Amino acid sequence: YFSGRLFGKHKMAPTISPKKTWEGFIGGVILTLVFAYFIEKNFENLRGNWMIVGFLVSVFAPLGDLVESQLKRSFGVKDSGNIIPGHGGILDRLDSFIICAPVVYLYFIIDKLL
């Protein structure tokens, strides 16, 4: 978010989500990888390669958000619900999980098999 607000010039998907920029995306990937490195080095009891998990999350979470935004646009609605007023509905709060959670789960399944 912050890198996109500070440096964002190149729109990622202007017709779907006009405020998303490639600079924000790259900043999110970098910051997520920094946190993943911190977790991997300081919490060795947590199994898994957190650099890979961080990369998967940082790439697929924005994709889930874009999918949800496109879904709303295809139905011609601004918000996916009104349970949480001013927040676009529950689907807006969980949109990153649409694609991200299954991808990370799949990674853990494949990692366990190897």
Tab-separated table of C-alpha atoms in Angstrom:
chain	number	residue	atom	x	y	z
A	1	TYR	CA	0.000	0.000	0.000
A	2	PHE	CA	2.629	2.515	1.088
A	3	SER	CA	4.991	1.926	-1.817
A	4	GLY	CA	2.076	2.243	-4.217
A	5	ARG	CA	0.966	5.504	-2.645
A	6	LEU	CA	4.512	6.911	-2.631
A	7	PHE	CA	5.885	5.628	-5.926
A	8	GLY	CA	2.898	4.288	-7.869
A	9	LYS	CA	2.775	5.474	-11.460
A	10	HIS	CA	2.086	2.380	-13.528
A	11	LYS	CA	-1.446	1.054	-13.143
A	12	MET	CA	-1.716	-2.709	-12.767
A	13	ALA	CA	-5.301	-3.194	-13.949
A	14	PRO	CA	-6.886	0.247	-14.387
A	15	THR	CA	-10.289	-0.989	-15.524
A	16	ILE	CA	-10.631	-3.466	-12.641
A	17	SER	CA	-8.896	-1.711	-9.754
A	18	PRO	CA	-7.762	1.790	-10.736
A	19	LYS	CA	-5.619	2.465	-7.663
A	20	LYS	CA	-3.475	-0.674	-7.854
A	21	THR	CA	0.005	-0.051	-9.215
A	22	TRP	CA	2.935	-2.234	-10.157
A	23	GLU	CA	5.112	-0.239	-7.763
A	24	GLY	CA	2.738	-1.081	-4.919
A	25	PHE	CA	2.774	-4.721	-5.932
A	26	ILE	CA	6.582	-4.859	-6.013
A	27	GLY	CA	6.802	-3.034	-2.689
A	28	GLY	CA	4.388	-5.554	-1.192
A	29	VAL	CA	6.443	-8.475	-2.490
A	30	ILE	CA	9.669	-7.008	-1.090
A	31	LEU	CA	8.198	-6.201	2.329
A	32	THR	CA	6.547	-9.614	2.583
A	33	LEU	CA	9.851	-11.307	1.752
A	34	VAL	CA	11.602	-9.215	4.425
A	35	PHE	CA	9.055	-10.367	7.019
A	36	ALA	CA	9.282	-13.954	5.761
A	37	TYR	CA	13.068	-13.856	6.163
A	38	PHE	CA	12.639	-12.513	9.710
A	39	ILE	CA	10.206	-15.323	10.564
A	40	GLU	CA	12.446	-17.963	8.999
A	41	LYS	CA	15.537	-16.812	10.920
A	42	ASN	CA	13.903	-16.101	14.308
A	43	PHE	CA	11.276	-18.818	14.573
A	44	GLU	CA	13.105	-21.961	13.528
A	45	ASN	CA	10.490	-24.165	15.196
A	46	LEU	CA	7.970	-23.150	12.503
A	47	ARG	CA	8.208	-25.672	9.707
A	48	GLY	CA	8.230	-24.635	6.105
A	49	ASN	CA	10.179	-22.399	3.824
A	50	TRP	CA	8.704	-19.044	4.758
A	51	MET	CA	10.461	-17.256	1.931
A	52	ILE	CA	8.474	-19.374	-0.515
A	53	VAL	CA	5.263	-18.910	1.485
A	54	GLY	CA	5.903	-15.150	1.630
A	55	PHE	CA	6.435	-15.017	-2.100
A	56	LEU	CA	3.274	-17.012	-2.807
A	57	VAL	CA	1.202	-14.832	-0.472
A	58	SER	CA	2.592	-11.584	-1.860
A	59	VAL	CA	1.853	-12.612	-5.448
A	60	PHE	CA	-1.491	-14.383	-5.100
A	61	ALA	CA	-3.173	-12.146	-2.489
A	62	PRO	CA	-3.356	-9.151	-4.861
A	63	LEU	CA	-4.574	-11.515	-7.573
A	64	GLY	CA	-7.454	-12.577	-5.299
A	65	ASP	CA	-8.290	-8.924	-4.749
A	66	LEU	CA	-8.362	-8.318	-8.514
A	67	VAL	CA	-10.584	-11.357	-9.066
A	68	GLU	CA	-13.047	-10.097	-6.455
A	69	SER	CA	-12.999	-6.579	-7.953
A	70	GLN	CA	-13.702	-7.994	-11.405
A	71	LEU	CA	-16.520	-10.098	-9.977
A	72	LYS	CA	-18.127	-6.992	-8.446
A	73	ARG	CA	-17.705	-5.053	-11.694
A	74	SER	CA	-19.309	-7.855	-13.697
A	75	PHE	CA	-22.364	-7.671	-11.426
A	76	GLY	CA	-22.362	-3.866	-11.463
A	77	VAL	CA	-22.108	-3.420	-7.695
A	78	LYS	CA	-19.751	-1.295	-5.640
A	79	ASP	CA	-19.821	-3.416	-2.491
A	80	SER	CA	-20.218	-7.165	-2.116
A	81	GLY	CA	-22.466	-6.718	0.893
A	82	ASN	CA	-23.474	-4.367	3.660
A	83	ILE	CA	-22.773	-6.408	6.806
A	84	ILE	CA	-19.662	-4.300	7.441
A	85	PRO	CA	-20.715	-0.758	6.453
A	86	GLY	CA	-18.024	1.221	4.636
A	87	HIS	CA	-15.826	-1.817	4.060
A	88	GLY	CA	-17.363	-3.241	0.911
A	89	GLY	CA	-18.783	-6.345	2.541
A	90	ILE	CA	-17.315	-9.543	3.890
A	91	LEU	CA	-16.058	-10.645	0.478
A	92	ASP	CA	-13.924	-7.487	0.314
A	93	ARG	CA	-12.364	-8.383	3.658
A	94	LEU	CA	-11.565	-11.917	2.501
A	95	ASP	CA	-10.811	-11.351	-1.188
A	96	SER	CA	-7.103	-12.059	-0.858
A	97	PHE	CA	-7.868	-15.519	0.493
A	98	ILE	CA	-9.839	-16.532	-2.606
A	99	ILE	CA	-6.708	-17.586	-4.455
A	100	CYS	CA	-3.965	-17.180	-1.858
A	101	ALA	CA	-5.128	-19.758	0.701
A	102	PRO	CA	-5.541	-22.633	-1.794
A	103	VAL	CA	-2.141	-21.883	-3.363
A	104	VAL	CA	-0.351	-21.869	0.014
A	105	TYR	CA	-2.211	-25.021	1.041
A	106	LEU	CA	-1.145	-26.686	-2.205
A	107	TYR	CA	2.452	-25.627	-1.534
A	108	PHE	CA	2.367	-27.298	1.897
A	109	ILE	CA	0.917	-30.494	0.387
A	110	ILE	CA	3.601	-30.604	-2.313
A	111	ASP	CA	6.337	-29.726	0.203
A	112	LYS	CA	5.229	-32.574	2.469
A	113	LEU	CA	5.360	-35.055	-0.432
A	114	LEU	CA	8.876	-34.073	-1.459
